[in-house]
XYZ file of C-alpha atoms in Angstrom:
511
model
C 0.000 0.000 0.000
C 2.781 2.467 0.904
C 4.621 1.926 -2.383
C 1.784 1.108 -4.788
C -1.406 2.967 -3.896
C 0.062 6.163 -2.437
C 1.506 8.429 -5.182
C 4.242 9.985 -3.032
C 5.226 6.648 -1.519
C 5.313 5.064 -4.971
C 7.465 7.852 -6.400
C 9.947 7.759 -3.522
C 10.241 3.968 -3.539
C 10.917 4.089 -7.288
C 13.589 6.743 -6.709
C 15.174 4.490 -4.098
C 15.153 1.463 -6.420
C 16.606 3.399 -9.341
C 19.374 4.603 -7.028
C 20.394 0.991 -6.263
C 22.549 -0.525 -9.058
C 21.411 -4.066 -8.226
C 17.716 -3.102 -8.595
C 17.827 -1.078 -11.807
C 17.286 -4.101 -14.074
C 14.178 -5.063 -12.100
C 12.828 -1.516 -12.374
C 13.495 -1.418 -16.119
C 11.552 -4.652 -16.593
C 8.690 -3.396 -14.408
C 8.586 -0.109 -16.319
C 8.355 -1.961 -19.637
C 5.545 -4.180 -18.347
C 3.552 -1.217 -17.052
C 4.112 0.641 -20.324
C 2.837 -2.262 -22.415
C -0.213 -2.743 -20.198
C -1.291 0.846 -20.760
C -0.914 0.895 -24.540
C -3.837 1.010 -26.923
C -2.783 -2.362 -28.379
C -3.638 -4.133 -25.126
C -7.067 -5.434 -26.340
C -5.288 -7.307 -29.154
C -2.887 -9.118 -26.815
C -3.792 -12.759 -26.307
C -5.280 -13.870 -23.024
C -2.285 -16.125 -22.346
C 0.154 -13.250 -22.791
C -1.884 -11.086 -20.416
C -1.732 -13.825 -17.779
C 2.044 -14.159 -18.149
C 2.499 -10.406 -17.771
C 0.275 -10.344 -14.710
C 2.204 -13.197 -13.092
C 5.541 -11.558 -13.897
C 4.451 -8.221 -12.413
C 3.159 -10.020 -9.343
C 6.508 -11.775 -8.887
C 8.383 -8.479 -9.300
C 6.183 -6.822 -6.677
C 6.689 -9.776 -4.349
C 10.473 -9.551 -4.717
C 10.568 -5.770 -4.218
C 8.354 -6.036 -1.123
C 10.941 -8.145 0.701
C 14.607 -7.178 1.131
C 14.461 -4.026 -1.094
C 11.534 -2.675 0.929
C 13.338 -3.382 4.210
C 16.352 -1.404 2.966
C 14.039 1.365 1.769
C 12.690 1.802 5.311
C 16.226 2.525 6.540
C 16.933 5.060 3.789
C 16.563 8.835 3.583
C 13.880 8.238 0.940
C 11.612 6.747 3.595
C 12.448 9.651 5.929
C 11.170 12.022 3.246
C 8.020 9.939 2.911
C 7.353 10.273 6.635
C 7.867 14.031 6.385
C 5.280 14.231 3.612
C 2.871 12.088 5.650
C 3.270 14.432 8.604
C 2.461 17.365 6.353
C -0.490 15.483 4.887
C -2.003 15.251 8.369
C -1.689 18.954 9.088
C -4.803 20.652 10.406
C -7.028 22.063 7.661
C -9.070 25.248 7.971
C -10.767 27.794 5.719
C -7.559 29.841 5.386
C -6.257 27.168 3.031
C -8.818 28.133 0.370
C -10.001 31.058 -1.713
C -13.760 31.144 -2.101
C -15.409 32.076 -5.400
C -18.998 32.001 -6.626
C -22.001 30.106 -5.348
C -22.666 26.950 -7.372
C -25.856 25.658 -5.804
C -27.906 24.938 -2.721
C -29.057 21.732 -1.087
C -31.112 20.619 1.874
C -28.377 21.214 4.463
C -26.342 24.037 2.937
C -24.604 25.512 -0.089
C -21.928 24.557 -2.606
C -19.241 27.106 -3.475
C -16.366 27.078 -5.931
C -13.044 27.295 -4.104
C -9.334 27.120 -4.829
C -6.437 25.794 -2.775
C -4.103 28.746 -2.315
C -0.957 26.617 -2.329
C -1.542 24.614 -5.518
C -4.169 26.526 -7.508
C -6.367 23.407 -7.617
C -10.066 24.179 -8.055
C -12.671 22.340 -5.984
C -16.322 22.530 -4.998
C -16.847 23.153 -1.280
C -20.047 21.658 0.105
C -20.923 23.613 3.252
C -23.401 21.968 5.615
C -24.999 24.342 8.090
C -24.563 22.875 11.587
C -27.931 24.206 12.720
C -29.803 22.663 9.784
C -27.990 19.350 10.200
C -28.908 19.134 13.883
C -32.497 20.349 13.531
C -33.203 17.851 10.751
C -31.224 15.091 12.477
C -28.923 14.718 9.506
C -25.741 13.848 11.409
C -25.728 10.240 10.242
C -26.379 11.220 6.609
C -23.557 13.771 6.599
C -21.058 11.487 8.304
C -22.088 8.524 6.135
C -21.455 10.455 2.912
C -18.125 11.758 4.158
C -16.885 8.315 5.222
C -18.000 6.617 1.994
C -16.330 9.307 -0.123
C -13.088 8.734 1.801
C -13.275 5.040 0.958
C -13.867 5.380 -2.795
C -11.093 6.351 -5.211
C -12.571 6.345 -8.717
C -12.354 8.633 -11.723
C -16.116 8.079 -12.130
C -17.159 9.103 -8.606
C -16.706 12.560 -7.091
C -13.679 12.426 -4.789
C -13.342 13.971 -1.350
C -10.133 15.975 -0.914
C -10.600 17.687 2.459
C -13.095 17.846 5.311
C -13.030 20.513 8.012
C -15.323 22.664 10.130
C -15.888 26.352 10.769
C -17.909 27.989 13.513
C -21.207 27.474 11.656
C -20.542 24.901 8.925
C -19.167 21.460 8.164
C -17.233 21.553 4.898
C -16.474 18.836 2.355
C -14.089 19.858 -0.427
C -14.945 17.795 -3.506
C -13.912 17.353 -7.126
C -14.791 20.442 -9.166
C -17.375 19.570 -11.835
C -17.879 22.666 -13.969
C -19.869 21.092 -16.816
C -23.247 21.017 -15.068
C -25.442 18.049 -14.245
C -26.928 15.581 -16.701
C -30.467 16.841 -16.133
C -29.490 20.276 -17.434
C -27.965 18.730 -20.558
C -31.020 16.545 -21.192
C -33.609 19.312 -20.864
C -31.906 22.671 -21.464
C -29.593 22.222 -24.462
C -32.073 22.495 -27.330
C -34.043 19.399 -28.223
C -34.781 17.220 -25.208
C -32.668 14.130 -24.884
C -29.129 13.357 -26.030
C -27.698 11.787 -29.163
C -26.826 8.095 -29.243
C -23.056 8.564 -28.822
C -23.418 10.681 -25.699
C -25.996 8.326 -24.203
C -23.688 5.345 -24.685
C -20.601 7.178 -23.400
C -22.258 8.548 -20.264
C -23.939 5.210 -19.547
C -20.563 3.451 -19.848
C -18.900 5.836 -17.393
C -21.812 5.540 -14.951
C -21.527 1.754 -15.282
C -17.835 1.985 -14.351
C -18.652 4.210 -11.381
C -21.329 1.834 -10.111
C -18.955 -1.099 -10.550
C -16.317 0.645 -8.433
C -18.895 1.389 -5.729
C -20.162 -2.195 -5.812
C -16.611 -3.516 -5.446
C -16.628 -1.735 -2.083
C -20.104 -3.227 -1.367
C -21.655 0.249 -1.551
C -25.225 0.500 -2.858
C -25.719 4.006 -4.269
C -29.565 4.002 -4.213
C -30.159 7.455 -5.733
C -29.132 7.295 -9.381
C -30.789 10.134 -11.328
C -29.656 12.799 -13.848
C -29.270 15.497 -11.165
C -26.599 13.411 -9.432
C -24.466 12.845 -12.542
C -22.051 15.741 -13.071
C -19.792 16.671 -16.008
C -16.257 17.986 -15.638
C -14.547 20.499 -17.916
C -13.410 17.695 -20.266
C -16.910 16.242 -20.660
C -16.407 13.176 -18.470
C -18.973 12.354 -15.797
C -18.827 11.468 -12.127
C -21.446 10.159 -9.728
C -22.071 12.634 -6.910
C -24.011 12.919 -3.636
C -23.524 9.694 -1.684
C -25.794 10.852 1.134
C -28.259 7.978 0.612
C -25.647 5.322 -0.185
C -25.190 2.411 2.190
C -22.282 0.069 2.917
C -23.428 -3.561 2.864
C -21.934 -6.526 4.631
C -21.002 -9.530 2.496
C -24.238 -11.271 1.494
C -26.429 -8.913 3.539
C -29.541 -7.207 2.153
C -31.188 -4.040 3.440
C -34.719 -2.704 3.546
C -35.664 0.962 3.303
C -37.840 3.306 1.246
C -34.823 5.300 0.078
C -34.258 7.175 -3.176
C -36.041 9.641 -5.454
C -39.623 9.144 -6.585
C -39.644 7.918 -10.177
C -36.208 6.277 -9.994
C -36.684 3.793 -7.141
C -36.687 0.112 -8.095
C -39.902 -1.935 -7.605
C -38.401 -3.923 -4.723
C -37.656 -0.675 -2.866
C -41.226 0.580 -3.356
C -42.691 -2.758 -2.271
C -40.682 -2.755 0.954
C -38.694 -5.881 0.086
C -35.077 -6.466 1.044
C -32.594 -5.507 -1.652
C -28.891 -5.205 -2.406
C -26.767 -3.761 -5.191
C -29.363 -4.603 -7.879
C -31.310 -1.391 -7.284
C -28.500 0.605 -8.921
C -28.818 -1.283 -12.216
C -32.512 -0.357 -12.279
C -31.388 3.254 -11.851
C -28.995 2.910 -14.802
C -31.911 1.685 -16.925
C -33.952 4.748 -15.938
C -30.981 6.972 -16.776
C -30.406 5.486 -20.251
C -34.129 5.730 -20.977
C -34.333 9.391 -19.907
C -31.207 10.401 -21.830
C -32.692 8.817 -24.956
C -36.362 9.820 -24.683
C -35.973 13.159 -22.933
C -38.352 12.017 -20.188
C -38.385 9.456 -17.353
C -39.633 5.949 -18.218
C -42.836 6.088 -16.159
C -43.842 9.722 -16.396
C -44.740 11.959 -19.341
C -43.262 15.357 -20.034
C -44.632 18.003 -17.649
C -47.057 15.417 -16.301
C -48.124 15.838 -12.692
C -48.530 12.408 -11.159
C -49.485 11.564 -7.599
C -46.957 9.494 -5.678
C -49.211 6.444 -5.390
C -49.991 6.519 -9.124
C -46.308 6.751 -10.070
C -45.377 3.900 -7.736
C -48.178 1.799 -9.232
C -46.836 2.401 -12.745
C -43.316 1.400 -11.711
C -44.399 -1.823 -10.016
C -47.150 -2.936 -12.420
C -46.894 -1.292 -15.843
C -44.391 -1.796 -18.658
C -42.450 1.156 -20.030
C -43.071 2.124 -23.672
C -40.534 2.837 -26.417
C -40.826 5.198 -29.381
C -38.777 5.683 -32.545
C -35.856 7.218 -30.621
C -34.912 3.779 -29.316
C -32.965 1.510 -31.640
C -32.863 -2.226 -30.946
C -29.753 -2.122 -28.762
C -30.958 0.785 -26.609
C -34.359 -0.836 -26.209
C -32.723 -4.160 -25.359
C -30.524 -2.798 -22.570
C -33.336 -0.668 -21.115
C -35.663 -3.675 -21.074
C -32.991 -5.811 -19.408
C -32.143 -3.204 -16.766
C -35.780 -2.267 -16.085
C -36.801 -5.847 -15.387
C -39.115 -5.713 -12.376
C -37.748 -9.020 -11.079
C -34.302 -8.308 -9.569
C -33.270 -11.950 -10.009
C -33.688 -11.606 -13.788
C -32.377 -8.036 -14.097
C -29.182 -7.397 -16.069
C -26.232 -6.928 -13.716
C -27.804 -8.811 -10.816
C -26.042 -12.121 -11.392
C -22.697 -13.050 -9.865
C -20.789 -11.176 -12.579
C -22.408 -7.827 -11.759
C -21.064 -4.973 -13.867
C -19.243 -7.308 -16.269
C -22.602 -8.531 -17.581
C -23.754 -4.964 -18.185
C -20.510 -4.012 -19.953
C -20.778 -7.044 -22.251
C -24.214 -6.002 -23.565
C -24.230 -5.195 -27.334
C -25.235 -1.609 -26.501
C -21.629 -1.049 -25.354
C -19.922 -2.889 -28.224
C -18.161 0.309 -29.374
C -16.797 1.064 -25.895
C -13.323 -0.135 -24.927
C -13.735 -0.249 -21.164
C -10.006 -0.761 -20.515
C -9.198 2.480 -22.290
C -12.193 4.216 -20.722
C -11.100 3.337 -17.189
C -7.563 4.460 -18.012
C -8.870 7.858 -19.155
C -7.730 7.317 -22.758
C -11.068 7.995 -24.487
C -12.147 11.553 -25.237
C -15.683 12.552 -24.356
C -18.076 13.145 -27.287
C -19.014 16.553 -25.859
C -16.735 19.121 -24.238
C -18.380 21.892 -22.188
C -17.680 25.451 -23.289
C -15.669 27.094 -20.477
C -17.455 30.400 -21.203
C -20.887 28.866 -20.617
C -22.545 28.231 -17.247
C -24.345 24.878 -17.382
C -26.859 25.539 -14.629
C -29.697 27.827 -13.671
C -28.860 31.473 -13.085
C -27.163 31.833 -9.718
C -29.558 34.701 -8.970
C -32.379 32.154 -9.018
C -30.778 30.304 -6.093
C -32.437 31.501 -2.913
C -30.254 32.732 -0.095
C -29.643 29.953 2.387
C -30.979 30.903 5.804
C -28.956 30.078 8.888
C -30.834 28.309 11.662
C -30.583 30.122 14.970
C -31.466 29.061 18.481
C -29.960 25.565 18.157
C -27.937 24.640 21.235
C -24.805 22.576 20.603
C -23.868 19.895 23.135
C -20.859 17.702 23.896
C -22.399 15.032 21.677
C -22.344 17.498 18.777
C -18.663 18.198 19.427
C -17.923 14.481 19.166
C -19.718 14.370 15.814
C -17.805 17.418 14.549
C -14.538 15.768 15.595
C -15.426 12.677 13.550
C -16.194 14.886 10.566
C -13.184 17.197 10.834
C -10.398 14.850 9.699
C -8.515 17.159 7.319
C -7.058 15.977 4.029
C -7.820 12.645 2.368
C -4.440 10.933 1.731
C -4.854 9.829 -1.901
C -6.561 13.035 -3.027
C -3.995 15.206 -1.263
C -1.025 13.297 -2.657
C -2.477 13.380 -6.170
C -2.929 17.130 -5.836
C 0.584 17.987 -4.688
C 2.293 15.583 -7.110
C 0.244 16.475 -10.182
C 1.846 18.324 -13.108
C 1.704 22.131 -12.991
C -1.935 23.167 -13.248
C -2.361 26.712 -14.480
C -5.715 28.244 -13.737
C -7.018 30.679 -16.334
C -5.948 34.175 -15.379
C -3.369 32.911 -12.900
C 0.297 33.676 -13.358
C 2.757 30.856 -13.769
C 4.515 29.868 -10.548
C 8.235 30.481 -10.902
C 11.068 29.880 -8.450
C 12.913 32.775 -6.859
C 16.444 33.516 -8.032
C 18.117 31.659 -5.165
C 16.085 28.519 -5.889
C 16.291 28.704 -9.679
C 19.934 27.693 -9.802
C 19.330 24.698 -7.599
C 16.399 23.639 -9.753
C 18.494 23.837 -12.908
C 21.211 21.793 -11.233
C 18.921 19.055 -9.991
C 18.758 15.810 -11.923
C 15.612 14.356 -13.419
C 13.598 11.794 -11.487
C 13.770 9.419 -14.449
C 17.569 9.259 -14.357
C 17.660 7.511 -11.012
C 19.303 10.404 -9.192
C 21.098 9.386 -6.007
C 20.847 12.858 -4.515
C 18.583 13.720 -1.615
C 14.953 13.164 -2.645
C 12.204 15.792 -2.617
C 14.518 18.453 -1.284
C 15.156 19.398 2.311
C 12.578 20.854 4.652
C 14.220 24.275 4.707
C 12.206 26.910 2.870
C 12.610 30.482 1.764
C 9.834 32.995 1.222
C 10.287 35.663 -1.420
C 8.515 37.980 -3.833
C 4.991 38.684 -2.622
C 2.522 39.576 -5.329
C -1.030 40.814 -5.436
C -3.496 38.975 -7.675
C -7.104 40.119 -7.851
C -6.819 42.039 -4.592
C -5.535 38.988 -2.708
C -2.017 39.218 -1.336
C -0.112 36.007 -1.966
C 3.443 34.950 -1.197
C 5.364 32.324 -3.119
C 7.080 29.625 -1.139
C 10.066 27.697 -2.445
C 11.763 24.725 -0.871
C 15.494 24.569 -0.565
C 16.307 22.069 -3.314
C 19.967 21.825 -2.376
C 21.089 18.367 -3.400
C 17.550 17.222 -4.190
C 15.126 16.513 -7.013
C 11.466 17.383 -6.564
C 8.359 15.434 -7.517
C 7.130 18.573 -9.263
C 7.683 22.259 -8.696
C 3.997 22.525 -7.865
C 4.380 19.863 -5.217
C 7.241 21.764 -3.618
C 5.341 25.036 -3.592
C 2.403 23.189 -2.037
C 4.693 21.629 0.565
C 5.940 24.953 1.866
C 2.570 26.679 1.654
C 0.816 23.917 3.580
C 3.487 24.193 6.269
C 2.925 27.933 6.579
C -0.857 27.588 6.763
C -0.823 24.825 9.347
C 1.286 26.748 11.843
């Protein structure tokens, strides 16, 4: 886990191995294997060859996890890793972020665009009003969503980067999704509904997201267009895990949970259910993207709750000329009222859904690796949501008395940065935000940077630089006074310049 799943740990362990002459051949072989696995020719490689590569990589990992890893723990590379981990666990507060415009409002609070001062990374900050949470007894919902988001690391599910509290709010800093939600694209972009390519692409990415959740035994339970968000590249992520539930192996749950019109028949009927309810939701989503309306409700039709539930449990959905045979086939299979016969509800789960002819043009290996471009890219000059002025001001609840029990809940919520998200942020390539000046080193650091060797060359110098820092050249940007921090790179090579700037800035903010 330290050297495979954690980006900083992986980078430092690789630096250590490249610095050891007796390990360089192993690292070269491992690099070649990883490179071949990620190529676009992978689908054409025979199954036998894939198995041999997998076994070889497994043996390499097993070898490196023994004596080389023991030596690594006694090296300065591991010392640097521990220093980064200490920084990762620094206390987080609102001073770390710049706040921008209001993005939306929910039942417990508001969502604002924000930016990490140290790295320039943009996020969406979900602020839950403490008074509203307590008055509506939403502590379990808020904590459940936060804990599930910490557990999931998927490019198809909104990721949690930080969680902290202020005097009046509980804050979750999430992946920034600037392309709007799927409902807006279905109903507010000209003709209702989406073209076939977009329907297939979005359905495939949602399928991947559900599969990743199901691998963690998480039932999402609230799949609907409003909860599917687009990023600036046109890729989607599943958001809002407030109603999701973590299941035990083989255990079913019972609960009337979800959104009216998208709940599976077994949920409405009060039966026990498991992960199958999410595949029903995917069927509703594909149907609505294609038809421009939900499967059991007409456009602008006002239907009483009991009537809508009766349609879902008893009536069969209808299909018009917008549905070709493959779309109709997958919708029929996913909207099967019997969960035992529903597509995706067998032992294979998401693999059965991915193998349906509807997805025959989708290479799921490339999709999960982020190698397929989205069929639609949002215009960065366009706001894909209702006018912000139409969002009512969120009222703060007053007169709510906080107790020691509330403080315990806030302590559980306020855990700071999420390790994987934080490490990905500080080790990512330089991210320039539009209108933001490029981060450059000061003159005293520039020479050291130019003299440092590349990570790929297996430098034996001190990794990631020392912990000494210098602070120079303050600048004012948009009325906000900022100072640039630069680590002393003497005798060291950095993960990225951005990571080093983040390192020093986080240190300054946490003290």
